[in-house]
PDB file of C-alpha atoms in Angstrom:
ATOM      1  CA  ASP A   1     -75.327 -20.240  91.824  1.00 46.00           C
ATOM      2  CA  ASP A   2     -75.714 -21.075  88.083  1.00 47.00           C
ATOM      3  CA  LEU A   3     -77.517 -18.105  87.350  1.00 47.00           C
ATOM      4  CA  VAL A   4     -74.634 -15.698  88.965  1.00 44.00           C
ATOM      5  CA  SER A   5     -71.778 -17.644  86.970  1.00 51.00           C
ATOM      6  CA  SER A   6     -73.629 -17.417  83.776  1.00 50.00           C
ATOM      7  CA  ALA A   7     -74.253 -13.571  84.812  1.00 50.00           C
ATOM      8  CA  ALA A   8     -70.125 -13.442  85.568  1.00 51.00           C
ATOM      9  CA  MET A   9     -69.338 -15.005  81.831  1.00 56.00           C
ATOM     10  CA  VAL A  10     -71.951 -12.702  79.757  1.00 47.00           C
ATOM     11  CA  VAL A  11     -70.344  -9.392  81.527  1.00 48.00           C
ATOM     12  CA  GLY A  12     -66.445 -10.352  80.869  1.00 56.00           C
ATOM     13  CA  ALA A  13     -67.488 -11.463  77.852  1.00 50.00           C
ATOM     14  CA  THR A  14     -68.745  -8.230  77.049  1.00 52.00           C
ATOM     15  CA  ALA A  15     -66.076  -6.654  78.495  1.00 50.00           C
ATOM     16  CA  ALA A  16     -63.316  -8.313  76.234  1.00 49.00           C
ATOM     17  CA  ALA A  17     -65.625  -7.428  73.063  1.00 48.00           C
ATOM     18  CA  LEU A  18     -65.602  -3.503  74.450  1.00 47.00           C
ATOM     19  CA  LEU A  19     -61.555  -4.178  74.846  1.00 47.00           C
ATOM     20  CA  CYS A  20     -61.641  -5.316  71.149  1.00 46.00           C
ATOM     21  CA  VAL A  21     -63.394  -2.806  69.706  1.00 41.00           C
ATOM     22  CA  ALA A  22     -61.126   0.490  71.512  1.00 44.00           C
ATOM     23  CA  LEU A  23     -57.797  -1.646  70.828  1.00 43.00           C
ATOM     24  CA  ILE A  24     -58.271  -2.412  66.978  1.00 45.00           C
ATOM     25  CA  PRO A  25     -58.824   1.532  66.004  1.00 45.00           C
ATOM     26  CA  ASP A  26     -55.465   2.196  67.543  1.00 46.00           C
ATOM     27  CA  ALA A  27     -54.126  -0.645  66.011  1.00 47.00           C
ATOM     28  CA  ALA A  28     -55.218   0.473  62.618  1.00 42.00           C
ATOM     29  CA  HIS A  29     -54.296   4.005  63.388  1.00 46.00           C
ATOM     30  CA  ALA A  30     -50.526   2.682  64.236  1.00 45.00           C
ATOM     31  CA  LEU A  31     -50.679   1.186  60.828  1.00 42.00           C
ATOM     32  CA  ALA A  32     -52.020   3.903  58.861  1.00 46.00           C
ATOM     33  CA  GLY A  33     -49.011   5.793  60.785  1.00 50.00           C
ATOM     34  CA  GLN A  34     -46.357   3.760  59.683  1.00 48.00           C
ATOM     35  CA  HIS A  35     -47.779   3.493  56.257  1.00 45.00           C
ATOM     36  CA  ALA A  36     -47.532   7.177  55.719  1.00 47.00           C
ATOM     37  CA  ILE A  37     -43.844   7.453  57.225  1.00 44.00           C
ATOM     38  CA  VAL A  38     -43.365   4.977  54.140  1.00 42.00           C
ATOM     39  CA  ALA A  39     -45.025   7.075  51.557  1.00 47.00           C
ATOM     40  CA  LYS A  40     -43.067  10.043  52.897  1.00 49.00           C
ATOM     41  CA  GLY A  41     -39.869   8.583  52.686  1.00 48.00           C
ATOM     42  CA  ILE A  42     -40.688   7.239  49.075  1.00 43.00           C
ATOM     43  CA  SER A  43     -41.966  10.517  48.088  1.00 48.00           C
ATOM     44  CA  LYS A  44     -38.374  12.339  49.691  1.00 48.00           C
ATOM     45  CA  THR A  45     -36.328  10.047  47.243  1.00 45.00           C
ATOM     46  CA  ALA A  46     -38.577  10.604  44.258  1.00 45.00           C
ATOM     47  CA  LYS A  47     -38.799  14.367  44.735  1.00 46.00           C
ATOM     48  CA  LEU A  48     -35.345  15.022  44.162  1.00 44.00           C
ATOM     49  CA  PRO A  49     -35.067  17.768  42.180  1.00 46.00           C
ATOM     50  CA  LEU A  50     -33.721  17.046  37.921  1.00 43.00           C
ATOM     51  CA  MET A  51     -31.233  20.233  38.039  1.00 45.00           C
ATOM     52  CA  ARG A  52     -29.708  19.200  41.082  1.00 47.00           C
ATOM     53  CA  ARG A  53     -28.645  15.828  39.864  1.00 47.00           C
ATOM     54  CA  THR A  54     -27.691  17.538  36.540  1.00 45.00           C
ATOM     55  CA  LEU A  55     -25.423  19.594  38.426  1.00 44.00           C
ATOM     56  CA  MET A  56     -23.838  17.450  40.960  1.00 49.00           C
ATOM     57  CA  THR A  57     -20.457  16.447  41.392  1.00 55.00           C
ATOM     58  CA  ALA A  58     -19.069  13.232  41.323  1.00 53.00           C
ATOM     59  CA  GLU A  59     -18.943  12.957  44.983  1.00 57.00           C
ATOM     60  CA  GLU A  60     -22.416  14.512  45.661  1.00 58.00           C
ATOM     61  CA  LEU A  61     -23.482  11.478  43.406  1.00 58.00           C
ATOM     62  CA  GLN A  62     -21.839   9.357  45.503  1.00 62.00           C
ATOM     63  CA  ALA A  63     -23.334  10.709  48.584  1.00 61.00           C
ATOM     64  CA  ASP A  64     -26.764  11.005  47.388  1.00 62.00           C
ATOM     65  CA  ALA A  65     -26.755   7.587  46.412  1.00 62.00           C
ATOM     66  CA  ASN A  66     -25.438   6.146  49.716  1.00 63.00           C
ATOM     67  CA  VAL A  67     -28.745   8.546  51.373  1.00 56.00           C
ATOM     68  CA  GLN A  68     -31.178   7.017  49.013  1.00 62.00           C
ATOM     69  CA  ALA A  69     -29.978   3.374  49.878  1.00 60.00           C
ATOM     70  CA  GLU A  70     -30.413   4.400  53.645  1.00 61.00           C
ATOM     71  CA  GLU A  71     -33.742   5.327  52.994  1.00 56.00           C
ATOM     72  CA  LYS A  72     -34.547   2.442  50.735  1.00 57.00           C
ATOM     73  CA  ARG A  73     -33.256   0.196  53.877  1.00 60.00           C
ATOM     74  CA  VAL A  74     -35.519   2.239  56.533  1.00 51.00           C
ATOM     75  CA  VAL A  75     -38.589   1.683  53.861  1.00 48.00           C
ATOM     76  CA  VAL A  76     -37.948  -1.744  53.698  1.00 48.00           C
ATOM     77  CA  GLU A  77     -37.695  -2.163  58.042  1.00 54.00           C
ATOM     78  CA  LEU A  78     -40.716  -0.059  58.530  1.00 48.00           C
ATOM     79  CA  ILE A  79     -42.733  -2.371  56.140  1.00 47.00           C
ATOM     80  CA  ALA A  80     -41.285  -5.292  58.127  1.00 49.00           C
ATOM     81  CA  GLN A  81     -42.407  -3.710  61.063  1.00 51.00           C
ATOM     82  CA  GLY A  82     -45.838  -2.960  60.130  1.00 48.00           C
ATOM     83  CA  SER A  83     -46.074  -6.483  59.123  1.00 46.00           C
ATOM     84  CA  GLY A  84     -44.886  -7.956  61.677  1.00 47.00           C
ATOM     85  CA  LEU A  85     -41.863  -9.805  60.189  1.00 45.00           C
ATOM     86  CA  THR A  86     -38.916  -7.718  61.586  1.00 50.00           C
ATOM     87  CA  ALA A  87     -35.627  -9.053  60.000  1.00 50.00           C
ATOM     88  CA  SER A  88     -33.099 -10.662  62.480  1.00 58.00           C
ATOM     89  CA  PRO A  89     -29.844  -9.141  63.166  1.00 61.00           C
ATOM     90  CA  GLN A  90     -28.139 -11.202  60.806  1.00 64.00           C
ATOM     91  CA  GLN A  91     -30.499 -10.072  58.161  1.00 58.00           C
ATOM     92  CA  GLN A  92     -30.244  -6.683  58.587  1.00 58.00           C
ATOM     93  CA  GLN A  93     -26.452  -6.621  58.117  1.00 64.00           C
ATOM     94  CA  GLN A  94     -26.985  -8.515  54.945  1.00 60.00           C
ATOM     95  CA  GLN A  95     -29.098  -5.586  53.875  1.00 54.00           C
ATOM     96  CA  LYS A  96     -26.871  -3.217  54.815  1.00 54.00           C
ATOM     97  CA  LYS A  97     -24.165  -4.480  52.869  1.00 57.00           C
ATOM     98  CA  ARG A  98     -25.917  -5.307  49.856  1.00 55.00           C
ATOM     99  CA  TYR A  99     -27.940  -1.624  49.833  1.00 48.00           C
ATOM    100  CA  SER A 100     -24.064   0.089  50.340  1.00 52.00           C
ATOM    101  CA  THR A 101     -22.371  -2.059  47.875  1.00 52.00           C
ATOM    102  CA  ALA A 102     -25.467  -0.985  45.052  1.00 45.00           C
ATOM    103  CA  ALA A 103     -25.169   2.433  46.222  1.00 46.00           C
ATOM    104  CA  SER A 104     -21.498   2.286  45.280  1.00 51.00           C
ATOM    105  CA  GLY A 105     -21.533   0.753  42.008  1.00 49.00           C
ATOM    106  CA  SER A 106     -24.134   3.306  41.038  1.00 48.00           C
ATOM    107  CA  GLY A 107     -21.604   6.248  41.356  1.00 50.00           C
ATOM    108  CA  ILE A 108     -20.111   7.880  38.962  1.00 55.00           C
ATOM    109  CA  SER A 109     -16.367   8.118  38.999  1.00 61.00           C
ATOM    110  CA  PRO A 110     -14.300  11.125  37.166  1.00 66.00           C
ATOM    111  CA  PRO A 111     -13.060  10.522  33.831  1.00 65.00           C
ATOM    112  CA  THR A 112      -9.484   9.166  33.416  1.00 70.00           C
ATOM    113  CA  PHE A 113      -6.277  11.177  31.789  1.00 63.00           C
ATOM    114  CA  ALA A 114      -6.632   8.323  28.697  1.00 64.00           C
ATOM    115  CA  GLN A 115     -10.633   9.095  28.732  1.00 64.00           C
ATOM    116  CA  ARG A 116      -9.833  12.430  28.605  1.00 66.00           C
ATOM    117  CA  ALA A 117      -7.512  12.379  25.930  1.00 60.00           C
ATOM    118  CA  ARG A 118      -9.039   9.872  23.927  1.00 66.00           C
ATOM    119  CA  GLY A 119     -11.198  12.428  22.098  1.00 64.00           C
ATOM    120  CA  PRO A 120      -8.333  15.167  21.259  1.00 67.00           C
ATOM    121  CA  PHE A 121      -6.459  11.725  19.799  1.00 60.00           C
ATOM    122  CA  VAL A 122      -9.027  10.630  18.068  1.00 63.00           C
ATOM    123  CA  GLY A 123      -9.523  13.647  16.338  1.00 65.00           C
ATOM    124  CA  ILE A 124      -5.882  14.134  15.727  1.00 67.00           C
ATOM    125  CA  THR A 125      -5.683  10.728  14.006  1.00 69.00           C
ATOM    126  CA  PHE A 126      -8.152  11.327  11.887  1.00 59.00           C
ATOM    127  CA  LEU A 127      -7.040  14.806  10.661  1.00 66.00           C
ATOM    128  CA  ALA A 128      -3.400  12.635  10.086  1.00 65.00           C
ATOM    129  CA  THR A 129      -4.556  10.311   8.584  1.00 73.00           C
ATOM    130  CA  ALA A 130      -7.102  12.077   5.722  1.00 69.00           C
ATOM    131  CA  VAL A 131      -3.652  14.405   5.299  1.00 69.00           C
ATOM    132  CA  VAL A 132      -1.890  11.103   4.537  1.00 67.00           C
ATOM    133  CA  ALA A 133      -4.982  10.066   1.886  1.00 71.00           C
ATOM    134  CA  GLY A 134      -4.938  13.543   0.226  1.00 71.00           C
ATOM    135  CA  TRP A 135      -1.081  13.592  -0.339  1.00 70.00           C
ATOM    136  CA  GLN A 136      -1.086   9.646  -1.621  1.00 76.00           C
ATOM    137  CA  SER A 137      -4.200  10.586  -3.635  1.00 82.00           C
ATOM    138  CA  LYS A 138      -2.745  13.716  -5.235  1.00 86.00           C
ATOM    139  CA  ARG A 139       0.690  11.586  -5.939  1.00 89.00           C
ATOM    140  CA  ILE A 140      -1.006   8.619  -7.658  1.00 93.00           C
ATOM    141  CA  TYR A 141      -2.774  11.354  -9.704  1.00 90.00           C
ATOM    142  CA  LYS A 142       0.364  13.397 -10.636  1.00 90.00           C
ATOM    143  CA  GLN A 143       2.084  10.224 -11.462  1.00 94.00           C
ATOM    144  CA  ARG A 144      -1.002   8.970 -13.692  1.00 93.00           C
ATOM    145  CA  GLN A 145      -0.594  12.760 -15.574  1.00 94.00           C
ATOM    146  CA  GLU A 146       3.094  12.376 -16.093  1.00 94.00           C
ATOM    147  CA  GLY A 147       2.906   8.712 -17.398  1.00 95.00           C
ATOM    148  CA  LEU A 148      -0.481  10.159 -19.743  1.00 96.00           C
ATOM    149  CA  LEU A 149       2.103  12.706 -21.355  1.00 96.00           C
ATOM    150  CA  ALA A 150       5.078  10.574 -21.508  1.00 95.00           C
ATOM    151  CA  GLU A 151       2.831   7.895 -23.494  1.00 96.00           C
ATOM    152  CA  PHE A 152       1.652  11.059 -25.431  1.00 97.00           C
ATOM    153  CA  ALA A 153       4.885  11.718 -27.128  1.00 96.00           C
ATOM    154  CA  VAL A 154       5.848   8.226 -28.123  1.00 96.00           C
ATOM    155  CA  THR A 155       2.713   7.682 -30.029  1.00 97.00           C
ATOM    156  CA  MET A 156       3.650  10.767 -31.785  1.00 96.00           C
ATOM    157  CA  MET A 157       6.991  10.172 -32.277  1.00 95.00           C
ATOM    158  CA  ASP A 158       5.176   6.585 -33.646  1.00 95.00           C
ATOM    159  CA  ARG A 159       2.553   7.746 -35.433  1.00 95.00           C
ATOM    160  CA  LEU A 160       4.776  10.788 -37.016  1.00 94.00           C
ATOM    161  CA  GLY A 161       4.044  11.590 -40.566  1.00 91.00           C
ATOM    162  CA  ASP A 162       0.075  10.593 -40.835  1.00 94.00           C
ATOM    163  CA  ILE A 163      -1.811  13.849 -40.095  1.00 94.00           C
ATOM    164  CA  ARG A 164      -4.382  11.730 -39.195  1.00 95.00           C
ATOM    165  CA  GLU A 165      -3.267   9.704 -36.533  1.00 96.00           C
ATOM    166  CA  MET A 166      -1.581  12.107 -35.034  1.00 96.00           C
ATOM    167  CA  ASP A 167      -4.744  14.606 -34.743  1.00 96.00           C
ATOM    168  CA  GLU A 168      -6.525  11.554 -33.127  1.00 97.00           C
ATOM    169  CA  THR A 169      -3.700  10.654 -30.966  1.00 97.00           C
ATOM    170  CA  PHE A 170      -3.799  14.507 -29.778  1.00 97.00           C
ATOM    171  CA  LYS A 171      -7.439  14.509 -29.088  1.00 96.00           C
ATOM    172  CA  SER A 172      -7.892  11.451 -27.152  1.00 96.00           C
ATOM    173  CA  TYR A 173      -5.175  11.967 -24.966  1.00 96.00           C
ATOM    174  CA  ARG A 174      -6.197  15.788 -23.982  1.00 95.00           C
ATOM    175  CA  LYS A 175      -9.385  14.102 -23.707  1.00 94.00           C
ATOM    176  CA  GLU A 176      -7.831  11.102 -21.234  1.00 94.00           C
ATOM    177  CA  LEU A 177      -5.592  13.939 -19.284  1.00 94.00           C
ATOM    178  CA  GLY A 178      -8.762  15.778 -18.105  1.00 91.00           C
ATOM    179  CA  PRO A 179      -9.376  19.468 -17.202  1.00 89.00           C
ATOM    180  CA  GLY A 180      -6.368  21.644 -17.065  1.00 86.00           C
ATOM    181  CA  SER A 181      -3.591  23.339 -19.058  1.00 86.00           C
ATOM    182  CA  TYR A 182      -2.309  20.269 -20.798  1.00 94.00           C
ATOM    183  CA  LYS A 183      -2.136  21.378 -24.729  1.00 95.00           C
ATOM    184  CA  SER A 184       0.825  23.531 -23.668  1.00 95.00           C
ATOM    185  CA  GLN A 185       2.730  20.358 -21.792  1.00 96.00           C
ATOM    186  CA  MET A 186       1.930  18.104 -24.402  1.00 97.00           C
ATOM    187  CA  PHE A 187       3.653  20.645 -27.324  1.00 97.00           C
ATOM    188  CA  VAL A 188       6.476  20.435 -25.000  1.00 97.00           C
ATOM    189  CA  ARG A 189       6.729  16.818 -24.849  1.00 97.00           C
ATOM    190  CA  PHE A 190       6.653  16.342 -28.543  1.00 97.00           C
ATOM    191  CA  ALA A 191       9.062  18.988 -28.849  1.00 97.00           C
ATOM    192  CA  VAL A 192      11.552  17.470 -26.641  1.00 96.00           C
ATOM    193  CA  ALA A 193      10.837  13.853 -28.193  1.00 96.00           C
ATOM    194  CA  LEU A 194      11.751  15.565 -31.947  1.00 96.00           C
ATOM    195  CA  ALA A 195      14.555  17.021 -30.629  1.00 95.00           C
ATOM    196  CA  LYS A 196      15.900  13.815 -29.061  1.00 94.00           C
ATOM    197  CA  GLY A 197      14.788  11.582 -31.699  1.00 92.00           C
ATOM    198  CA  PRO A 198      15.652  11.084 -35.292  1.00 90.00           C
ATOM    199  CA  PRO A 199      17.944  13.055 -37.086  1.00 91.00           C
ATOM    200  CA  ILE A 200      16.925  16.464 -38.470  1.00 91.00           C
ATOM    201  CA  SER A 201      15.049  16.207 -41.820  1.00 93.00           C
ATOM    202  CA  VAL A 202      12.667  17.905 -43.891  1.00 93.00           C
ATOM    203  CA  ASN A 203      10.059  15.944 -42.486  1.00 94.00           C
ATOM    204  CA  GLY A 204      11.029  16.839 -38.995  1.00 94.00           C
ATOM    205  CA  ILE A 205      10.147  20.529 -39.997  1.00 96.00           C
ATOM    206  CA  LYS A 206       7.042  19.829 -41.533  1.00 96.00           C
ATOM    207  CA  GLN A 207       5.939  17.307 -38.268  1.00 96.00           C
ATOM    208  CA  LEU A 208       6.397  20.524 -36.112  1.00 97.00           C
ATOM    209  CA  LYS A 209       4.570  22.552 -38.227  1.00 96.00           C
ATOM    210  CA  ASN A 210       1.496  20.430 -38.458  1.00 96.00           C
ATOM    211  CA  VAL A 211       1.462  19.473 -34.882  1.00 97.00           C
ATOM    212  CA  VAL A 212       1.284  23.678 -34.096  1.00 97.00           C
ATOM    213  CA  GLY A 213      -1.390  23.391 -36.441  1.00 96.00           C
ATOM    214  CA  ILE A 214      -3.108  20.655 -34.861  1.00 96.00           C
ATOM    215  CA  MET A 215      -3.019  21.689 -30.963  1.00 96.00           C
ATOM    216  CA  SER A 216      -4.467  25.299 -32.886  1.00 95.00           C
ATOM    217  CA  LEU A 217      -1.006  27.031 -31.079  1.00 96.00           C
ATOM    218  CA  THR A 218      -0.510  30.832 -32.057  1.00 96.00           C
ATOM    219  CA  GLN A 219       2.947  32.034 -32.525  1.00 95.00           C
ATOM    220  CA  GLU A 220       3.460  33.756 -29.092  1.00 96.00           C
ATOM    221  CA  ALA A 221       2.015  31.050 -27.319  1.00 96.00           C
ATOM    222  CA  VAL A 222       4.815  28.764 -29.150  1.00 97.00           C
ATOM    223  CA  ALA A 223       7.323  31.134 -28.714  1.00 97.00           C
ATOM    224  CA  GLU A 224       6.763  30.353 -24.553  1.00 96.00           C
ATOM    225  CA  LEU A 225       6.523  26.883 -24.963  1.00 97.00           C
ATOM    226  CA  TYR A 226      10.227  27.344 -26.920  1.00 97.00           C
ATOM    227  CA  VAL A 227      11.078  28.676 -23.418  1.00 96.00           C
ATOM    228  CA  THR A 228      10.248  26.255 -21.551  1.00 96.00           C
ATOM    229  CA  CYS A 229      11.896  22.917 -24.186  1.00 96.00           C
ATOM    230  CA  ALA A 230      15.094  25.612 -23.762  1.00 94.00           C
ATOM    231  CA  GLU A 231      14.840  24.823 -19.809  1.00 94.00           C
ATOM    232  CA  GLU A 232      14.299  21.141 -20.520  1.00 93.00           C
ATOM    233  CA  LEU A 233      17.485  21.004 -22.802  1.00 94.00           C
ATOM    234  CA  LYS A 234      19.670  22.807 -21.050  1.00 90.00           C
ATOM    235  CA  ASP A 235      21.974  20.002 -20.170  1.00 90.00           C
ATOM    236  CA  SER A 236      21.724  18.592 -23.996  1.00 92.00           C
ATOM    237  CA  PRO A 237      22.825  21.077 -26.199  1.00 91.00           C
ATOM    238  CA  SER A 238      23.350  19.368 -29.038  1.00 91.00           C
ATOM    239  CA  ALA A 239      19.541  18.434 -29.002  1.00 94.00           C
ATOM    240  CA  PHE A 240      18.178  21.891 -28.483  1.00 94.00           C
ATOM    241  CA  GLY A 241      20.599  22.657 -31.385  1.00 94.00           C
ATOM    242  CA  LYS A 242      18.529  20.457 -33.395  1.00 95.00           C
ATOM    243  CA  LEU A 243      15.340  21.971 -31.783  1.00 96.00           C
ATOM    244  CA  LEU A 244      16.630  25.160 -32.752  1.00 96.00           C
ATOM    245  CA  PHE A 245      17.650  24.147 -36.529  1.00 96.00           C
ATOM    246  CA  LEU A 246      13.703  22.782 -36.598  1.00 96.00           C
ATOM    247  CA  ALA A 247      11.915  25.591 -35.041  1.00 96.00           C
ATOM    248  CA  GLU A 248      13.354  28.540 -36.900  1.00 96.00           C
ATOM    249  CA  ARG A 249      12.281  26.711 -40.303  1.00 96.00           C
ATOM    250  CA  ALA A 250       8.661  25.132 -38.947  1.00 96.00           C
ATOM    251  CA  THR A 251       8.034  28.458 -36.764  1.00 96.00           C
ATOM    252  CA  PRO A 252      10.617  31.610 -37.436  1.00 96.00           C
ATOM    253  CA  GLU A 253       8.623  33.982 -35.566  1.00 96.00           C
ATOM    254  CA  ALA A 254       7.972  32.371 -32.637  1.00 96.00           C
ATOM    255  CA  ALA A 255      11.741  31.170 -32.742  1.00 95.00           C
ATOM    256  CA  ALA A 256      12.672  34.314 -33.020  1.00 95.00           C
ATOM    257  CA  ALA A 257      10.398  35.839 -29.866  1.00 95.00           C
ATOM    258  CA  ALA A 258      11.997  32.994 -27.410  1.00 95.00           C
ATOM    259  CA  ASN A 259      15.224  34.339 -28.663  1.00 94.00           C
ATOM    260  CA  MET A 260      16.689  30.719 -28.621  1.00 93.00           C
ATOM    261  CA  ARG A 261      20.299  31.297 -30.080  1.00 92.00           C
ATOM    262  CA  SER A 262      20.697  33.080 -26.333  1.00 91.00           C
ATOM    263  CA  ARG A 263      19.696  30.079 -24.444  1.00 90.00           C
ATOM    264  CA  ILE A 264      22.507  27.860 -25.398  1.00 84.00           C
ATOM    265  CA  PRO A 265      24.639  29.719 -22.385  1.00 79.00           C
ATOM    266  CA  SER A 266      28.007  27.047 -23.130  1.00 82.00           C
ATOM    267  CA  TRP A 267      28.087  28.538 -26.190  1.00 86.00           C
ATOM    268  CA  SER A 268      29.050  31.154 -28.081  1.00 90.00           C
ATOM    269  CA  PRO A 269      27.255  33.219 -30.696  1.00 89.00           C
ATOM    270  CA  GLU A 270      29.580  32.117 -33.230  1.00 92.00           C
ATOM    271  CA  THR A 271      29.678  28.754 -32.403  1.00 92.00           C
ATOM    272  CA  ILE A 272      25.611  28.430 -32.474  1.00 92.00           C
ATOM    273  CA  ASP A 273      26.123  29.934 -36.475  1.00 93.00           C
ATOM    274  CA  LEU A 274      28.200  27.346 -37.294  1.00 94.00           C
ATOM    275  CA  LEU A 275      26.637  24.434 -35.779  1.00 93.00           C
ATOM    276  CA  GLN A 276      23.466  25.560 -37.732  1.00 95.00           C
ATOM    277  CA  LYS A 277      25.339  26.239 -40.775  1.00 95.00           C
ATOM    278  CA  ALA A 278      26.672  22.604 -40.585  1.00 94.00           C
ATOM    279  CA  MET A 279      23.372  21.153 -40.023  1.00 94.00           C
ATOM    280  CA  LEU A 280      22.285  22.744 -42.806  1.00 94.00           C
ATOM    281  CA  GLU A 281      24.903  21.550 -45.115  1.00 93.00           C
ATOM    282  CA  ASN A 282      24.708  18.237 -43.956  1.00 93.00           C
ATOM    283  CA  LEU A 283      20.711  18.056 -44.834  1.00 92.00           C
ATOM    284  CA  TYR A 284      21.195  19.254 -48.072  1.00 90.00           C
ATOM    285  CA  LYS A 285      24.264  16.608 -49.203  1.00 89.00           C
ATOM    286  CA  GLU A 286      22.033  13.949 -47.795  1.00 88.00           C
ATOM    287  CA  MET A 287      18.875  14.935 -49.715  1.00 87.00           C
ATOM    288  CA  CYS A 288      21.318  15.065 -52.759  1.00 85.00           C
ATOM    289  CA  ASN A 289      22.193  11.520 -52.280  1.00 85.00           C
ATOM    290  CA  ALA A 290      19.057  10.493 -52.110  1.00 80.00           C
ATOM    291  CA  LEU A 291      18.378  12.000 -55.621  1.00 79.00           C
ATOM    292  CA  PRO A 292      18.880   9.695 -59.045  1.00 80.00           C
ATOM    293  CA  ALA A 293      22.281   9.401 -60.251  1.00 74.00           C
ATOM    294  CA  ASP A 294      21.637  11.393 -63.584  1.00 74.00           C
ATOM    295  CA  SER A 295      19.252  13.925 -61.622  1.00 71.00           C
ATOM    296  CA  ALA A 296      19.556  18.031 -61.156  1.00 68.00           C
ATOM    297  CA  PRO A 297      20.763  19.063 -57.578  1.00 60.00           C
TER     298      PRO A 297
END
């Protein structure tokens, strides 16, 4: 009996061993098949063509993100099943909710109207700012130049009679004004200031002639500038009459070329002749009065 029992135990153990050997390859094969499915799912997700992703619309990107999330969930479940750790229904529901939320969060929504209008609005704002800044800079520069021309005229009248100081003043302001045809404007400002300034005198005639020489102006150029002076003094006929008196004696050629006597529309030629003669007589009397009592006229 003992021998029979021992033989039966040996046969049972041998059969159990053979059964384990037969079952282990099947289990290994099943697990390998599950891992192959996992690898296939991951490969399918990773091989999405780059060109198709680039050309997708917002809706297609959203749908694709949902598919990827579902595939990731399947992969996780397969791995869990292969390792013997199957999630409970409540855990599966939480995982599905988490992946659904992640997929919806990664979607690309189409730009709103405000976002589409932002680019052109920024460009228009920049352009308007540049235009305003350019206009403001130009206005400030013009005011600066006008201020320098006005200062030049005042300084020249203050230094009237001092040839060296007048020459230095002209060179200094000409340099400060910068590039451009400012010599003509400087002469006009001086001539207008001289006409509106002190009474006519021999010194005024000399200084007008000196300034033409300091600025190296030709008679043709001076004639054109006298026309500009006439426009500046059109509302001051008496001041223009003084300039006419000085110009005809300091620069007779330029005064004749500018036809200055015809540029006072409110006065007739006869009236202009009488006024010019009266100015000459008054100047002669003032010069005689300034002489000593016993000197010859």
